[in-house]
PDB file of C-alpha atoms in Angstrom:
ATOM      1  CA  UNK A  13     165.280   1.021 127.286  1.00 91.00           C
ATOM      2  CA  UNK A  14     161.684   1.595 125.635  1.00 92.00           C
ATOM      3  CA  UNK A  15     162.444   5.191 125.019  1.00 93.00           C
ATOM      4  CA  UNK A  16     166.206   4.048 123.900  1.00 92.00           C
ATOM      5  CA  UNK A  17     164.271   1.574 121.317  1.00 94.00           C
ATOM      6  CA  UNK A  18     161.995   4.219 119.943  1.00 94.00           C
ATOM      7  CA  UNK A  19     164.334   6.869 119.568  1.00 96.00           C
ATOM      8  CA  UNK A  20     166.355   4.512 117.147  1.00 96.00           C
ATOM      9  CA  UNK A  21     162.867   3.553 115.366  1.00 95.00           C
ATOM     10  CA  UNK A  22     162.712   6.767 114.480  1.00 97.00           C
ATOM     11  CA  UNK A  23     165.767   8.114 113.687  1.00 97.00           C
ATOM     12  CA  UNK A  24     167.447   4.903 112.002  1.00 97.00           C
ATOM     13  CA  UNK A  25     170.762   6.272 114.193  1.00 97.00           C
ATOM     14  CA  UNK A  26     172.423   3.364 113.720  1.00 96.00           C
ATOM     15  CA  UNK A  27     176.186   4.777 114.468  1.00 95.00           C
ATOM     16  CA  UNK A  28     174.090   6.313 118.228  1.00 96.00           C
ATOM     17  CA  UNK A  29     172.470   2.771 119.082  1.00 96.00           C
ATOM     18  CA  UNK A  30     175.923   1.034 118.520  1.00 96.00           C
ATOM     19  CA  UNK A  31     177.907   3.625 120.172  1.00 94.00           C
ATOM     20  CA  UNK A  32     175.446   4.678 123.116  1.00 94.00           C
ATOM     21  CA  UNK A  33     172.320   2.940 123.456  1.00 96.00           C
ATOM     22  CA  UNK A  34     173.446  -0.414 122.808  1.00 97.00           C
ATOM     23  CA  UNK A  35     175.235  -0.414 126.783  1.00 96.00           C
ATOM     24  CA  UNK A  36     171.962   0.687 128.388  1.00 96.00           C
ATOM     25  CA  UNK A  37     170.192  -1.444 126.260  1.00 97.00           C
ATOM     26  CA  UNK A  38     172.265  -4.620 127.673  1.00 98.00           C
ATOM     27  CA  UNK A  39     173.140  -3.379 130.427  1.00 96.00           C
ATOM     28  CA  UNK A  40     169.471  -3.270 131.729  1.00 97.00           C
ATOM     29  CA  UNK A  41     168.554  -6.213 129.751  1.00 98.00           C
ATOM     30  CA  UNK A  42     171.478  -8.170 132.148  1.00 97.00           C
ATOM     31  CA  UNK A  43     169.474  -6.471 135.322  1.00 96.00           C
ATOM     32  CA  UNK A  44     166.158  -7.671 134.529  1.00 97.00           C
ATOM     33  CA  UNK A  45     167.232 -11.224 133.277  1.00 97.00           C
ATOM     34  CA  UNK A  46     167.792 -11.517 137.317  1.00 97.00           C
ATOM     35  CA  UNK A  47     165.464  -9.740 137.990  1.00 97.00           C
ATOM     36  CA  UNK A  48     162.194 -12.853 137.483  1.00 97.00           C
ATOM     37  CA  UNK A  49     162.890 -16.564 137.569  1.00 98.00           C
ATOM     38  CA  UNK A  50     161.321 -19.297 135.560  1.00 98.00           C
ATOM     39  CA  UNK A  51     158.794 -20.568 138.740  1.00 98.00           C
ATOM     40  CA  UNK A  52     157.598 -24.629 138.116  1.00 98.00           C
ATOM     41  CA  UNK A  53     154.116 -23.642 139.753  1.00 97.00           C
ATOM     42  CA  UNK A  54     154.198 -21.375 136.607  1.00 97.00           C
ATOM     43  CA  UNK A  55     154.751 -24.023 134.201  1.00 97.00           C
ATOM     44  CA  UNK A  56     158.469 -22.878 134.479  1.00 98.00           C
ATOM     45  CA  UNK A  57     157.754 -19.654 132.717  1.00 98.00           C
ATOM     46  CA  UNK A  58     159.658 -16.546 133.141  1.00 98.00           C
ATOM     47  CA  UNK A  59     157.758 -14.690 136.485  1.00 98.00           C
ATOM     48  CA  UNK A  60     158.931 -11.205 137.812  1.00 98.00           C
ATOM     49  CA  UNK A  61     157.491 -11.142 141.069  1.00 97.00           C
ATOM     50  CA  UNK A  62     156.758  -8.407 143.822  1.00 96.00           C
ATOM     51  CA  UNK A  63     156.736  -5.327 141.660  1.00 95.00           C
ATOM     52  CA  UNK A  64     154.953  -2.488 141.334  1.00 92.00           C
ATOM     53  CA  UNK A  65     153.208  -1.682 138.026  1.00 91.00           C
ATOM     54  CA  UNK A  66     151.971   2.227 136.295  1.00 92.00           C
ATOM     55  CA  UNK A  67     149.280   1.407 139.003  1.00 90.00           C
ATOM     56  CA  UNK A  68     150.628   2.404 142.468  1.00 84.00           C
ATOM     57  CA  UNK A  69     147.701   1.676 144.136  1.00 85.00           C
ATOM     58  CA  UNK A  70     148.601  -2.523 143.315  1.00 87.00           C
ATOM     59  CA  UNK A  71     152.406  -2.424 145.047  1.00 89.00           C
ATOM     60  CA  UNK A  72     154.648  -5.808 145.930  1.00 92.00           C
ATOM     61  CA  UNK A  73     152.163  -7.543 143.301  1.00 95.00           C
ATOM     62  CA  UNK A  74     153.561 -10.522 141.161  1.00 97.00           C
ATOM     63  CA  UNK A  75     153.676 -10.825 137.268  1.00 98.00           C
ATOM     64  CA  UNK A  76     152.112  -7.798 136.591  1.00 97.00           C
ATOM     65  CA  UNK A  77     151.204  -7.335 133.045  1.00 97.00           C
ATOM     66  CA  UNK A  78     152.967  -3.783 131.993  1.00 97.00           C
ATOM     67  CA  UNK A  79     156.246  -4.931 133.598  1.00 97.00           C
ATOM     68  CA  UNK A  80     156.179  -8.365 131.867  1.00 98.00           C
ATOM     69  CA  UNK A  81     155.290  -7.494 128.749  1.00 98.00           C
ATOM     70  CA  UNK A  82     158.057  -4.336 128.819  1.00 97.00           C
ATOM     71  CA  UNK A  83     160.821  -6.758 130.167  1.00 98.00           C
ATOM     72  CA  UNK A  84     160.097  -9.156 127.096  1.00 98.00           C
ATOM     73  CA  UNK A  85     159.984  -6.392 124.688  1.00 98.00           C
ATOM     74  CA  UNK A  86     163.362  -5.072 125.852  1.00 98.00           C
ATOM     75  CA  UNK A  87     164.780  -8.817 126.374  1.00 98.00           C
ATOM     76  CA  UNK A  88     163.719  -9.275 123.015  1.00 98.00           C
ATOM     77  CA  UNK A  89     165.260  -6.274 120.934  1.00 98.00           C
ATOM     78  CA  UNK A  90     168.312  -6.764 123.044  1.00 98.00           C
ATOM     79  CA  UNK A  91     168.791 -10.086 121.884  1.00 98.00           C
ATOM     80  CA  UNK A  92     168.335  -9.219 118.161  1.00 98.00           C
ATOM     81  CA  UNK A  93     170.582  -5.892 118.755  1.00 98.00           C
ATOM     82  CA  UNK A  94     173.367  -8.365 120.256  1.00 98.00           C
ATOM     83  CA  UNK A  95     173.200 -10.644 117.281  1.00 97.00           C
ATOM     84  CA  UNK A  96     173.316  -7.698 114.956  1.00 97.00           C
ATOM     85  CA  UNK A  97     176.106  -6.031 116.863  1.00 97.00           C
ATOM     86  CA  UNK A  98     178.199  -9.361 116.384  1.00 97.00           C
ATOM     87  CA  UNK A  99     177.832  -9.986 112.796  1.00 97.00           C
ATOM     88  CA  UNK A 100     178.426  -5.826 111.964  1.00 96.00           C
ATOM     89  CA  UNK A 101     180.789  -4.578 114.501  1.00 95.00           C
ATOM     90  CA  UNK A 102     182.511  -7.857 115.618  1.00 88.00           C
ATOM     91  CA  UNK A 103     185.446  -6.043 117.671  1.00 93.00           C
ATOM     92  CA  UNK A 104     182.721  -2.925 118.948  1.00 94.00           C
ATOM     93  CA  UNK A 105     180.412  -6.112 119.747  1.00 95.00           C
ATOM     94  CA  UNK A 106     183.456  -7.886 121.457  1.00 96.00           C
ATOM     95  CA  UNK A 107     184.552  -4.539 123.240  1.00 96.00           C
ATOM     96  CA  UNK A 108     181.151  -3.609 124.993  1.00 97.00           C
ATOM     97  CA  UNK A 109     180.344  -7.415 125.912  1.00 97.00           C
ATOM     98  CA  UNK A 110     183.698  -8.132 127.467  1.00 97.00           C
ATOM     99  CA  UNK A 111     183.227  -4.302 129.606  1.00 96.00           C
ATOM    100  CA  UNK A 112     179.617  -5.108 130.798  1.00 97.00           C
ATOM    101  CA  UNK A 113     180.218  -8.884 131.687  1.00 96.00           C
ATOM    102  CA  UNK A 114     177.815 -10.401 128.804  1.00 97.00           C
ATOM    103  CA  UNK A 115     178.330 -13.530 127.780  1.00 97.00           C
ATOM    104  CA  UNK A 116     176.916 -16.012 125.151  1.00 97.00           C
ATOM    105  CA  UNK A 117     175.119 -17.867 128.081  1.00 98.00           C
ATOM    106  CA  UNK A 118     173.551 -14.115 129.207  1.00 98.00           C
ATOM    107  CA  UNK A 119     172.274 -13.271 125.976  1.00 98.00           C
ATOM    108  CA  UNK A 120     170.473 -16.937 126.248  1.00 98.00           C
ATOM    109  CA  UNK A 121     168.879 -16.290 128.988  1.00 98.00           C
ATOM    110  CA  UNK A 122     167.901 -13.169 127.486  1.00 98.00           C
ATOM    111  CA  UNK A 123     165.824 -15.329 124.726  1.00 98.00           C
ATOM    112  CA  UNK A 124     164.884 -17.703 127.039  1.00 98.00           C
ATOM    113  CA  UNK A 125     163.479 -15.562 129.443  1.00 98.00           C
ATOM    114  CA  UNK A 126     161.598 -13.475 126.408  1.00 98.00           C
ATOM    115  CA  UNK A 127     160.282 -16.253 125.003  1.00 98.00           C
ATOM    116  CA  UNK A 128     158.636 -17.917 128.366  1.00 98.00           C
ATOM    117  CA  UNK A 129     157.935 -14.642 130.252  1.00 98.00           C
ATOM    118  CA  UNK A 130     154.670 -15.115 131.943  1.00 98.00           C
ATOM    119  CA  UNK A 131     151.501 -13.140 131.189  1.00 97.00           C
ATOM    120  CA  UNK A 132     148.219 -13.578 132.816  1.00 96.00           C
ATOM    121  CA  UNK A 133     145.676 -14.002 131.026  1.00 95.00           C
ATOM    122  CA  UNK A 134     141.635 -15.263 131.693  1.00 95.00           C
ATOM    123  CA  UNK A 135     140.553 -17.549 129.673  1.00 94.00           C
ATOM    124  CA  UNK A 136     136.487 -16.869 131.028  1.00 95.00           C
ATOM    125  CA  UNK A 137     136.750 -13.283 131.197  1.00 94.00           C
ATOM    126  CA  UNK A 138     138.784 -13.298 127.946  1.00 93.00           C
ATOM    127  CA  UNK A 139     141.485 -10.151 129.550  1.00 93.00           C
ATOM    128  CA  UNK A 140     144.775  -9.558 130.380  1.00 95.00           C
ATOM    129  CA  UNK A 141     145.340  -9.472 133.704  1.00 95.00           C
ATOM    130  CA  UNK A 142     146.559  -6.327 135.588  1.00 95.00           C
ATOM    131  CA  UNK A 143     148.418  -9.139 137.550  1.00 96.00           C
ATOM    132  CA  UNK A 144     148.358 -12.252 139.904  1.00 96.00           C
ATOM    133  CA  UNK A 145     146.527 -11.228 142.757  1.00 94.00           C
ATOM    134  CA  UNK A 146     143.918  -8.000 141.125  1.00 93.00           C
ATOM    135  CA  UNK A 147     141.331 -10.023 140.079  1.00 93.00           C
ATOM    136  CA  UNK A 148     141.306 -11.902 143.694  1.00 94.00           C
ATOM    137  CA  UNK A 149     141.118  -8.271 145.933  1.00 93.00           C
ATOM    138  CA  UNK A 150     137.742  -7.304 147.376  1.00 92.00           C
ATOM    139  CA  UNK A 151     135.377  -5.815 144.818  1.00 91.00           C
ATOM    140  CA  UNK A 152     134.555  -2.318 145.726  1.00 85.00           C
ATOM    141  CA  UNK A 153     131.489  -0.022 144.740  1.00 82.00           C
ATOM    142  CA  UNK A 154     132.935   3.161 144.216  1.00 76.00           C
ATOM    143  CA  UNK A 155     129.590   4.751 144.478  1.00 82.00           C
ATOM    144  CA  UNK A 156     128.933   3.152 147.907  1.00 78.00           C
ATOM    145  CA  UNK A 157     132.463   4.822 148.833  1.00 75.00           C
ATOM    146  CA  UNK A 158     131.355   8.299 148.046  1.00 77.00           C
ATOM    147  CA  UNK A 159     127.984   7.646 149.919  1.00 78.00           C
ATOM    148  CA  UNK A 160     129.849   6.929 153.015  1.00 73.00           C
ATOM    149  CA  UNK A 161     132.309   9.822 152.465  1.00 71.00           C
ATOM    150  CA  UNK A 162     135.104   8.132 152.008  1.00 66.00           C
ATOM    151  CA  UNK A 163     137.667   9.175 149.441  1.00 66.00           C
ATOM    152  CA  UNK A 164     140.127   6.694 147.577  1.00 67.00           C
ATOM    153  CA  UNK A 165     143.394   8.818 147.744  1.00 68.00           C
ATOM    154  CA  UNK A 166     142.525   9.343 151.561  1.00 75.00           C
ATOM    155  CA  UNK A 167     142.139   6.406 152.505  1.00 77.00           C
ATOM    156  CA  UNK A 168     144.894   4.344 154.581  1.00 82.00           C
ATOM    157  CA  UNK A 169     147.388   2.132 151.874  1.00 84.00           C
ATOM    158  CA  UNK A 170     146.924  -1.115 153.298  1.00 85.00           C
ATOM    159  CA  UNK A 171     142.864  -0.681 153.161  1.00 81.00           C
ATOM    160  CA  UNK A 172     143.179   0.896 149.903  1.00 81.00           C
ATOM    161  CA  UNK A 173     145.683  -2.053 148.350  1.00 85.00           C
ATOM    162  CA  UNK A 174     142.949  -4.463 148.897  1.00 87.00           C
ATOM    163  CA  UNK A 175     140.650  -3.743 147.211  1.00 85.00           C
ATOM    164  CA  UNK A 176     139.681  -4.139 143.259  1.00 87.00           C
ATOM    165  CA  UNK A 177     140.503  -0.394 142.229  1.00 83.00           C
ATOM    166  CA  UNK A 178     142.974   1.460 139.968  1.00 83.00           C
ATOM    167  CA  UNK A 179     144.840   4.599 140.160  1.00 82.00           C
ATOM    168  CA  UNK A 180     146.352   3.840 136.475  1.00 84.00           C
ATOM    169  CA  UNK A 181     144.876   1.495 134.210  1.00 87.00           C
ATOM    170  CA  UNK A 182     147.992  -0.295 133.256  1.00 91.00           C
ATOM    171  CA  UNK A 183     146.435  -2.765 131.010  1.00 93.00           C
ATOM    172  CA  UNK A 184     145.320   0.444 128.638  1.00 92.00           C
ATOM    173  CA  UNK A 185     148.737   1.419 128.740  1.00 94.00           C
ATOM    174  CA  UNK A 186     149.922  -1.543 128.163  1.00 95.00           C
ATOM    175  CA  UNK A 187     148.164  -1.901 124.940  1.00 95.00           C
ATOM    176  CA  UNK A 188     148.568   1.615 124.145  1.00 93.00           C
ATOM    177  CA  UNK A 189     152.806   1.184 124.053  1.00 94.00           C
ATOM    178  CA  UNK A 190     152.169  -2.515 122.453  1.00 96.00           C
ATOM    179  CA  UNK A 191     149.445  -2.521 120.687  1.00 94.00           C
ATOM    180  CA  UNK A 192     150.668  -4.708 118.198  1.00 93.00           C
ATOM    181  CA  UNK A 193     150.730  -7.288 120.285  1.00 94.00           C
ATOM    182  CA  UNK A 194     147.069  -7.562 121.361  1.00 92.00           C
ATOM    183  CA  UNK A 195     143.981  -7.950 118.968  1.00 89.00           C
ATOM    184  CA  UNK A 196     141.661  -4.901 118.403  1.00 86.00           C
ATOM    185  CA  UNK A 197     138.722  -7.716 120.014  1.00 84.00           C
ATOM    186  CA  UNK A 198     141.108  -7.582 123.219  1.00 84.00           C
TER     187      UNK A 198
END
């Protein structure tokens, strides 16, 4: 959907995103609506739990930052593109809607879920969080690794998942795709 939405930023193809991307655009906007859930223990915000990130070495993590932030980002544009769709191509609008199974109530929960989706932040360390759990692995000393021989890609997945290390830094990317949406302080 990302690459759908740039494309159309930069080619103003209005008569493609109506007639092509549009369906992908709702149609994986309806998937990852169920994907998360709005969690109380979250202050009933939008969570998408048990996912894996850019940064493989962090699998089956919850509310990582790159996937949030994505999934609002599409949820949001695909909102906006299905109110634009109804008041500019009313019977295209109508068509697609009524073949993909979107109704008004969907394209709520669209919004809804866009505008609670959950994204960690620390408040002491003033960051982003790479997700739920990250900040709560066992630190590692890289340095000390390499003393001992031991080499991060060799090393056994559920030693190498516990510990405070990153393949991919997702939170770069992150604000690398969006940077709009974090301060140049951040």
């Amino acid at each position: 959907a990302y690459g759908f939405i740039k494309y159309h930023e930069a080619t103003l193809d209005d008569e493609w995103l109506f007639n092509k991307g549009a369906e992908i655009v709702f149609d994986t906007a309806k998937c990852m609506a169920h994907r998360g859930a709005f969690i109380p223990l979250k202050g009933n915000k939008f969570c998408i739990n048990v996912v894996c990130g850019p940064d493989e070495y962090t699998p089956a993590v919850d509310n990582n930052s790159y996937t949030n932030c994505m999934c609002k980002f599409h949820l949001e544009y695909a909102y906006d593109l299905a109110q634009r769709m109804a008041q500019e191509t009313t019977g295209k609008h109508a068509e697609l809607m009524d073949r993909l199974g979107i109704d008004d109530a969907e394209i709520d929960l669209w919004k809804r879920a866009a505008d609670n989706m959950y994204i960690g932040y620390d408040e002491k360390l003033g960051i982003t969080l790479q997700d739920d759990q990250f900040l709560y692995r066992d630190p590692v000393d890289v340095e000390e690794l390499k003393k001992r021989g031991y080499i991060l890609m060799n090393m056994h997945p559920l030693n190498l998942w516990r510990f405070q290390v990153a393949k991919q830094a997702d939170v770069v990317l992150l604000m690398l795709t969006l940077p709009h949406w974090f301060s140049k302080d951040l």
